[in-house]
Short mmCIF file of C-alpha atoms in Angstrom, two decimals:
data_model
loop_
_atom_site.label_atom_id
_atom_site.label_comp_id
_atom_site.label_asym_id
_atom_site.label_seq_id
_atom_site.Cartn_x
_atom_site.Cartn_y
_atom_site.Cartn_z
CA UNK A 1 -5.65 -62.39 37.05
CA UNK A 2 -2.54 -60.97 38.74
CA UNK A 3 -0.89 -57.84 37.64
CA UNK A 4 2.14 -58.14 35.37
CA UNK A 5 4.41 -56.04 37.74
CA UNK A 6 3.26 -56.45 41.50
CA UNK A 7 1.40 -59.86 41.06
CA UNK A 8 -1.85 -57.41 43.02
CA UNK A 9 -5.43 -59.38 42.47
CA UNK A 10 -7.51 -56.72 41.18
CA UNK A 11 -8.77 -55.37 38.39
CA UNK A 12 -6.50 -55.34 35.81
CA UNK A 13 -5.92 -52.33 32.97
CA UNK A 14 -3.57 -53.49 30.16
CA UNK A 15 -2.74 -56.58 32.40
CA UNK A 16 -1.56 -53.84 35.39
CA UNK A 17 -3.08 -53.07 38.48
CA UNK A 18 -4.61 -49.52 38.95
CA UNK A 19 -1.44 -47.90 40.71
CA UNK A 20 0.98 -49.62 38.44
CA UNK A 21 -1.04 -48.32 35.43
CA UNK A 22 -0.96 -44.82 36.40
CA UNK A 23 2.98 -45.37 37.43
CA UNK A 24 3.87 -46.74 34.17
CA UNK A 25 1.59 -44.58 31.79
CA UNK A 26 3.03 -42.81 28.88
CA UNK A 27 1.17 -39.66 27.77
CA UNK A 28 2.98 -38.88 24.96
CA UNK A 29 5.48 -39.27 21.97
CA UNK A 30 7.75 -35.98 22.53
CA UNK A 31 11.17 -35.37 20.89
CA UNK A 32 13.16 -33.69 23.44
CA UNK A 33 15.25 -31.15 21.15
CA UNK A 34 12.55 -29.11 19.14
CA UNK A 35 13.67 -26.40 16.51
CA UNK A 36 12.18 -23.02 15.15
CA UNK A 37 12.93 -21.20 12.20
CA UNK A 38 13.32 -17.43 12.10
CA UNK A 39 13.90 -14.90 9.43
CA UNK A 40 16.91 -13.23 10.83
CA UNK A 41 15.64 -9.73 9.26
CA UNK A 42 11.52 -9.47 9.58
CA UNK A 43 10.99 -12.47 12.09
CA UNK A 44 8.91 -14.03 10.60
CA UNK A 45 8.69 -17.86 11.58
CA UNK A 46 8.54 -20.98 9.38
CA UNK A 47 5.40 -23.08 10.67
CA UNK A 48 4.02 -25.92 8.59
CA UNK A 49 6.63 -24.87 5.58
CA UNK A 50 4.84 -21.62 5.21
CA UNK A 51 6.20 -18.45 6.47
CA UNK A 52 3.71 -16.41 9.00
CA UNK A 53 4.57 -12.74 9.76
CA UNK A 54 2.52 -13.56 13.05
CA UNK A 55 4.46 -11.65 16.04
CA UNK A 56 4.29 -14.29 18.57
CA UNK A 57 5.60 -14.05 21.67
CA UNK A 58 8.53 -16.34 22.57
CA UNK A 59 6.67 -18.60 24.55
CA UNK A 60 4.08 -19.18 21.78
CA UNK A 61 6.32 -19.62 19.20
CA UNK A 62 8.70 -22.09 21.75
CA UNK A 63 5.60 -24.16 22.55
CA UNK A 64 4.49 -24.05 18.90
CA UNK A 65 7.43 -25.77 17.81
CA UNK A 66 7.15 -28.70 20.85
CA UNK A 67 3.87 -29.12 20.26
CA UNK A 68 4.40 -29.75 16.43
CA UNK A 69 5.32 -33.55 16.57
CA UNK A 70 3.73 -33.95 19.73
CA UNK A 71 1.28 -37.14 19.89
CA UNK A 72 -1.26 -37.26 23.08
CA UNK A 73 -2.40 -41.11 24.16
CA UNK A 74 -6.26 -40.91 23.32
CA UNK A 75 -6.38 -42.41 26.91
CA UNK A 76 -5.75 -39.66 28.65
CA UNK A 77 -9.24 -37.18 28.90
CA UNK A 78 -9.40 -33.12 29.26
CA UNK A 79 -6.14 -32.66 27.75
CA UNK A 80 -4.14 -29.48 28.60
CA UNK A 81 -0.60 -28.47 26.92
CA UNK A 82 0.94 -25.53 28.07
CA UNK A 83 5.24 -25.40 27.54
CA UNK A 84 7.25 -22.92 30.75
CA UNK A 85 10.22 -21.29 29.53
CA UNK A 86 12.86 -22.28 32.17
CA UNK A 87 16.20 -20.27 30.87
CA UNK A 88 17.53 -18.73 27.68
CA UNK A 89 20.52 -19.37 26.35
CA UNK A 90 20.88 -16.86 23.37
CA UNK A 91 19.29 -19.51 20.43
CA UNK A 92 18.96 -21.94 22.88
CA UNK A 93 15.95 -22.01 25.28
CA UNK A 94 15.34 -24.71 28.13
CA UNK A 95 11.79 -25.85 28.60
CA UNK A 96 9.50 -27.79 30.29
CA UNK A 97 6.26 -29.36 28.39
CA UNK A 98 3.69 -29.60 31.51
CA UNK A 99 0.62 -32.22 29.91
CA UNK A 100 -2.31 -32.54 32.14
CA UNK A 101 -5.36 -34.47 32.23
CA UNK A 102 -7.44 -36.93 33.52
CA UNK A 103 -6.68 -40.69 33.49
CA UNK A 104 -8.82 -44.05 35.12
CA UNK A 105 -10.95 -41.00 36.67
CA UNK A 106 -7.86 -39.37 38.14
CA UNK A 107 -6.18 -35.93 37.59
CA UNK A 108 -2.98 -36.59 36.59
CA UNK A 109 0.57 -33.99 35.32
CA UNK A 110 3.42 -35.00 33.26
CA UNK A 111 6.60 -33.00 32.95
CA UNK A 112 8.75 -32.89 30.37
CA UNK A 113 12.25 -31.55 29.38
CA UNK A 114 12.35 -30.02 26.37
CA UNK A 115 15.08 -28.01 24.62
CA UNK A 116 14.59 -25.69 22.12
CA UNK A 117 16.81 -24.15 19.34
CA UNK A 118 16.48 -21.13 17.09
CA UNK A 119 17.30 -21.98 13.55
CA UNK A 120 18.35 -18.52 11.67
CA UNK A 121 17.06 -18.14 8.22
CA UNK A 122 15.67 -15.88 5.40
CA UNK A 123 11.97 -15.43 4.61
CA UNK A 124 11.34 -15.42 0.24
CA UNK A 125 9.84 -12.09 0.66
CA UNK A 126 13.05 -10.45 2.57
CA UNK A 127 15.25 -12.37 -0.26
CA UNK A 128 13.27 -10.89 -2.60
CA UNK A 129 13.48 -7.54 -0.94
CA UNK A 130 17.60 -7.76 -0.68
CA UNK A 131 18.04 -8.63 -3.74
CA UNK A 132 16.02 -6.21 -5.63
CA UNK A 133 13.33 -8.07 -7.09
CA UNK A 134 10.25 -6.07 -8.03
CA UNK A 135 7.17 -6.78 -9.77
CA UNK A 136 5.96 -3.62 -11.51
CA UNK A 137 7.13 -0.11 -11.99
CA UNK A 138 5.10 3.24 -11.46
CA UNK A 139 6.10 5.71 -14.10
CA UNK A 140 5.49 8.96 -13.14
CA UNK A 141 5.07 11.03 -16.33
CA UNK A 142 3.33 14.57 -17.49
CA UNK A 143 1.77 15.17 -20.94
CA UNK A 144 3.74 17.43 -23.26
CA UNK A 145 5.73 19.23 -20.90
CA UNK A 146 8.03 17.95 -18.11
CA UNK A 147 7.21 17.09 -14.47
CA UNK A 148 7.77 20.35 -11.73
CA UNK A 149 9.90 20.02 -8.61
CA UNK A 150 6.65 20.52 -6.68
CA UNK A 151 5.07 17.76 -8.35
CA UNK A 152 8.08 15.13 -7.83
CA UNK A 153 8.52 16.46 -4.07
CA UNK A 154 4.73 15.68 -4.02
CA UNK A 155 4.92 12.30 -5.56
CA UNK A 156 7.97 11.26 -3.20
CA UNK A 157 6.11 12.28 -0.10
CA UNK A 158 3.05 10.54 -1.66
CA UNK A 159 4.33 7.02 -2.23
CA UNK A 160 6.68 7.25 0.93
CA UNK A 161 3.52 7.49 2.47
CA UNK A 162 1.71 4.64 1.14
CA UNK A 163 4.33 2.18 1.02
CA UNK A 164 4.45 2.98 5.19
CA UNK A 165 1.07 2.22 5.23
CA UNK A 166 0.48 -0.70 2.77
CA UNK A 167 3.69 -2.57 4.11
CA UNK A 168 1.65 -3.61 7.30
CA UNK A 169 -0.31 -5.85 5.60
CA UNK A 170 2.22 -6.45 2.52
CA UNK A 171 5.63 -7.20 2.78
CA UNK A 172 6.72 -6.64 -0.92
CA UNK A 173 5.46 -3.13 -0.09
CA UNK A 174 8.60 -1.14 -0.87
CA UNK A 175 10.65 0.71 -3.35
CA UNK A 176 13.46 -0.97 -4.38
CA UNK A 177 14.82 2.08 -6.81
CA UNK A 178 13.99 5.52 -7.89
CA UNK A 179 15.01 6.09 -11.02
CA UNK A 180 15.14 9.96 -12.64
CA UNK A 181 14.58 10.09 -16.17
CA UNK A 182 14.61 12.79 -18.94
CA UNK A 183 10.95 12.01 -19.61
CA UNK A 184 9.92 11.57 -15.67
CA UNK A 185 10.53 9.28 -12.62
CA UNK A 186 10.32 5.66 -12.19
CA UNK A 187 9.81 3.90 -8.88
CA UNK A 188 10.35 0.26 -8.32
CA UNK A 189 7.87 -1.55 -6.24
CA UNK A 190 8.42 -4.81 -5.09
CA UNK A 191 4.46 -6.08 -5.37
CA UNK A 192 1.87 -5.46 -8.46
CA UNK A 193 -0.79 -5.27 -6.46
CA UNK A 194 0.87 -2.40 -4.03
CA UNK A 195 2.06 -0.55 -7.46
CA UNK A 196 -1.37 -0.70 -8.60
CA UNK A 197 -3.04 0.66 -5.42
CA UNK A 198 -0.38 3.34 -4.97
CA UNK A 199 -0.89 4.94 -8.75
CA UNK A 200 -4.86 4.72 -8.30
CA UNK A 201 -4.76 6.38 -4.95
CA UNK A 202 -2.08 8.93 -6.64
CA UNK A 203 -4.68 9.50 -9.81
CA UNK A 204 -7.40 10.17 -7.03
CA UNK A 205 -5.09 13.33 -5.57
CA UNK A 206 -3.12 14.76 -8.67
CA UNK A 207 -5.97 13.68 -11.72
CA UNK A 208 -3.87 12.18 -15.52
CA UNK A 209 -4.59 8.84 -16.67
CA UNK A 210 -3.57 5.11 -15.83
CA UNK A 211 -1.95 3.08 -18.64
CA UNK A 212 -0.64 -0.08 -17.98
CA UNK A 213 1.46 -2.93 -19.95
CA UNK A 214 3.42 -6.21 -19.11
CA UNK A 215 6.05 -8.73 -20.18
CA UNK A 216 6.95 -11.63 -19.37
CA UNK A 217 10.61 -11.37 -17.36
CA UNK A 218 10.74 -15.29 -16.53
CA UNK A 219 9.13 -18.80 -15.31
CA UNK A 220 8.43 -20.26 -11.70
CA UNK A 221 8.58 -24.14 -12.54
CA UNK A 222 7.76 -24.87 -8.28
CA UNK A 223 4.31 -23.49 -9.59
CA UNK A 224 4.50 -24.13 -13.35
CA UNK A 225 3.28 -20.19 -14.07
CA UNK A 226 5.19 -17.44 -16.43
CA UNK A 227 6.71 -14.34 -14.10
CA UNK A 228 5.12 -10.81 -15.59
CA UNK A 229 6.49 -7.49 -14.51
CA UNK A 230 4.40 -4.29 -15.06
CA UNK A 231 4.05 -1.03 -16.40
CA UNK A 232 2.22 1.28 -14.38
CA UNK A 233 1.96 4.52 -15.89
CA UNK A 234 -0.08 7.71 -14.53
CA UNK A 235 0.11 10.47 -16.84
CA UNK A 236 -0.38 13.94 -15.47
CA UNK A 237 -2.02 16.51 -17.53
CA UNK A 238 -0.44 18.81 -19.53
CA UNK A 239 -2.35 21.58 -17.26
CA UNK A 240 -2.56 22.27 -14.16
CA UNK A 241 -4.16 24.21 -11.55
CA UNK A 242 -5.15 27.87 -12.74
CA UNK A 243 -4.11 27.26 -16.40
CA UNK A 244 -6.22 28.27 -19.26
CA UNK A 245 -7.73 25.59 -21.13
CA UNK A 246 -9.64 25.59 -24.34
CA UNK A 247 -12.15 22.51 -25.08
CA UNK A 248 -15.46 22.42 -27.07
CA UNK A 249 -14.70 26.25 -28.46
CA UNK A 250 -14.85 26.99 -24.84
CA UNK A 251 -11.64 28.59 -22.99
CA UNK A 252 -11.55 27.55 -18.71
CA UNK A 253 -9.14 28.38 -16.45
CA UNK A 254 -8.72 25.36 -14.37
CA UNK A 255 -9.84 25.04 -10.66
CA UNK A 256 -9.75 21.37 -9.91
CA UNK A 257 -7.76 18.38 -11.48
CA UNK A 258 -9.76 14.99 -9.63
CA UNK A 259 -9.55 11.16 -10.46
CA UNK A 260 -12.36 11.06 -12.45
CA UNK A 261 -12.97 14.87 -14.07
CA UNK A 262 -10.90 17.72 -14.37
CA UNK A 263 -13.00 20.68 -13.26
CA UNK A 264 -12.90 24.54 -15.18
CA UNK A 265 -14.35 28.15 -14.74
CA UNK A 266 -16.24 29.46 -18.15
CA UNK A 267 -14.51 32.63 -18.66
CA UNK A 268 -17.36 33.85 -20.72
CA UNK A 269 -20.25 32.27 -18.28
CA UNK A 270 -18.26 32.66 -15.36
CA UNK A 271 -19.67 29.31 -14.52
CA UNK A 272 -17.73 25.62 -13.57
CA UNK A 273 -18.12 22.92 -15.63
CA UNK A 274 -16.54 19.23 -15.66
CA UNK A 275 -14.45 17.44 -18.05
CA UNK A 276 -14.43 13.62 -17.78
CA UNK A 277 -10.67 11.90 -18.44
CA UNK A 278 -12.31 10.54 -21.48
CA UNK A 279 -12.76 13.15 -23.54
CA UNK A 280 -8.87 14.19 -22.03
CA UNK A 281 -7.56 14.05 -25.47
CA UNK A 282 -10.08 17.01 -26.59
CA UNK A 283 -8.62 19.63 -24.24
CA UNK A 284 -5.76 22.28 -25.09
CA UNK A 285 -3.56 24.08 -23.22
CA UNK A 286 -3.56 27.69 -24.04
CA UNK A 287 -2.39 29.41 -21.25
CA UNK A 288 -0.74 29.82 -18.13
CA UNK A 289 -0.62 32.50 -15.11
CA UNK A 290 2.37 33.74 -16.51
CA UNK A 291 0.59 35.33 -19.28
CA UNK A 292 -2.06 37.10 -17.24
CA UNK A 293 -1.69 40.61 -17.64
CA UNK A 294 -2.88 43.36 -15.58
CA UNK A 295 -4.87 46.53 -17.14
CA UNK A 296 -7.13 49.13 -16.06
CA UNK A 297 -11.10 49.90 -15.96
CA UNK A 298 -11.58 52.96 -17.39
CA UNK A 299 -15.64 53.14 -17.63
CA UNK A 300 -18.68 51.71 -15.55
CA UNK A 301 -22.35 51.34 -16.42
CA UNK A 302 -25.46 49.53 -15.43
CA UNK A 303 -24.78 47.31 -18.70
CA UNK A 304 -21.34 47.55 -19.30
CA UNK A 305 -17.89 47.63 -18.16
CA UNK A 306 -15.02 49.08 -20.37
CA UNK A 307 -11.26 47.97 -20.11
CA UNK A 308 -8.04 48.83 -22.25
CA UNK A 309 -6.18 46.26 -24.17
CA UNK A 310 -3.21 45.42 -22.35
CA UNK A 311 -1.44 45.59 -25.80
CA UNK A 312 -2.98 48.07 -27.54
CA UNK A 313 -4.84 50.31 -25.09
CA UNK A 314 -7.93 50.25 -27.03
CA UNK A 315 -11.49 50.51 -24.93
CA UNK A 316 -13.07 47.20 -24.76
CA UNK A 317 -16.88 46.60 -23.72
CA UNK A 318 -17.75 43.87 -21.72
CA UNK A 319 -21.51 42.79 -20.52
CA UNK A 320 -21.99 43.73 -16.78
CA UNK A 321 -22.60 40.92 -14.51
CA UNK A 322 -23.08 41.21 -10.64
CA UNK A 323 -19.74 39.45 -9.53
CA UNK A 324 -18.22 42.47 -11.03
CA UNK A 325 -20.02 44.82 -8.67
CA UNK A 326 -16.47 45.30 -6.17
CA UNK A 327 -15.11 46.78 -9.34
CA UNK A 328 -14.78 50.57 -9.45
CA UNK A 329 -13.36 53.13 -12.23
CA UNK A 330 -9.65 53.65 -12.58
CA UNK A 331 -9.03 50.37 -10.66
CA UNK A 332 -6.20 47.44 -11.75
CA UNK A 333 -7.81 43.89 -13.13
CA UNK A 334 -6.56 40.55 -14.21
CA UNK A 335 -6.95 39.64 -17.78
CA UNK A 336 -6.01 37.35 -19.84
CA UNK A 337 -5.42 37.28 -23.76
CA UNK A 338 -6.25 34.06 -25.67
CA UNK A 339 -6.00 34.08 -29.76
CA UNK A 340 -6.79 37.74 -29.31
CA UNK A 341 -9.63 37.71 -27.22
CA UNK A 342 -9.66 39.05 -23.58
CA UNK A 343 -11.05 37.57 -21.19
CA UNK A 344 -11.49 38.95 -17.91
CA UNK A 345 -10.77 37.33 -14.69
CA UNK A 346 -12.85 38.29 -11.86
#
């Protein structure tokens, strides 16, 4: 048998001699103008119809796209694929496809021109963002008395905080309004699951409780599902560090507001004790720092120490305990009156 091109007597490979065969070989199918998508405001690229916040380089996402529809003969062995970036022309970028491999035995390289254009577009999430689509909504709210400055400063510098860190990995993590309300603040966040993480990590630093609720604000037919938006409230407690709170015939003054407990000093045991959130509806506010009063010791004993009523001036016994042992006659102390009892604070 002869070979089909140069009539050579040898052995033949698709009816072509050895040198013809390698001449004449086609590697590949390759369409020489390639696009990319790009979101013109996070960059994130379109691959495979899916959007991937990746941060390629250039070059990988260039050689991505070339590679996409590229189909390698299963002739050629010890394939290697590597695209070089020749020139840039602003959304245009020329390129070279370089296949290598090994064919009839033989290490062989194929070049091919390639150009490359950037196709401008916008990602769902940064559509969402733009046009103020959100999810849920974190209502910041206090029981029974409205929220301070220093809480909202708090709460601002709070969520500014985790949105900066949560939108790494999440990019519906952001605020789309703040809204200031008679009865508290409202923040809109573009993802329920960031909203939800936010107001749990918030509960963990300034205590309340977590209510939540939902409606349904629409339908996605693509994925045949109702759209819910969310309620997120955290409720701060109507007390708050170094108030006076009465629970269980008991009166505290408070010295730690946590997730789980809110924490008080006995004022007649001079001893802490812990309050779970459950029992939150139990507890009353009775007092705040603003009605401590000052008054003076006026008698000392091994069992007792004597004050006057802030009020009244009338001598007052109280048990002696050892804490009170940097107290000396004639010298100021903190009280406080609660349904006409004083209680001293030491």
């Amino acid at each position: 048998m002869f070979c089909l091109l140069c009539n050579a007597d040898e052995e033949l490979y698709d009816g072509l001699c050895r040198d013809c065969y390698l001449k004449e070989f086609t590697p590949a199918t390759i369409d020489q103008h390639a696009t990319f998508t790009v979101c013109s405001h996070c960059g994130a690229s379109l691959k495979h119809d899916k959007w991937v916040q990746s941060g390629y380089y250039d070059d990988e996402i260039i050689n991505d796209a070339i590679t996409e529809k590229l189909e390698v003969s299963d002739k050629l062995e010890d394939v290697e694929v590597y695209t070089e970036i020749t020139n840039n022309r602003n959304t245009v970028y020329d390129c070279v496809l370089h296949i290598n491999g090994v064919l009839l035995g033989e290490s062989v390289e194929y070049t091919y021109p390639v150009e490359v254009k950037v196709e401008k577009s916008v990602c769902p999430d940064c559509s969402k963002f733009y046009s103020g689509y959100y999810e849920a909504v974190i209502q910041l709210r206090a029981d029974k008395r409205k929220l301070d400055e220093d809480e909202i400063n708090s709460a601002d510098e709070f969520i500014s905080n985790e949105i900066q860190r949560l939108c790494k990995t999440n990019k519906l993590a952001y605020v789309t309004k703040r809204v200031v309300l008679k009865e508290g603040i409202d923040y809109q966040v573009g993802s329920y699951n960031v909203a939800h993480k936010i107001c749990v990590n918030m509960q963990k630093q300034f205590g309340g409780i977590i209510t939540e609720s939902r409606k349904i604000v629409g339908h996605d037919k693509s994925k045949s599902r109702d759209l819910y938006r969310s309620w997120i409230s955290l409720r701060l407690p109507s007390c708050k560090h170094d108030d006076f709170i009465e629970y269980d015939n008991k009166v505290l003054k408070v010295t730690k507001i946590g997730s789980h407990k809110l924490v008080g000093l006995n004022l007649e045991t001079h001893k802490e004790e812990s309050i779970p959130w459950k029992e939150y509806e139990s507890i009353d506010k009775v007092a705040t720092q603003d009605d401590v009063k000052s008054t003076i010791i006026t008698n000392i004993t091994p069992d007792i120490i004597q004050i006057l009523d802030p009020d009244t001036y009338m001598p007052i016994d109280y048990e002696w305990i050892d804490s009170m042992s940097k107290y000396s006659i004639g010298q100021d102390i903190n009280v406080i009156k609660i349904k006409e009892k004083i209680y001293i604070l030491i």
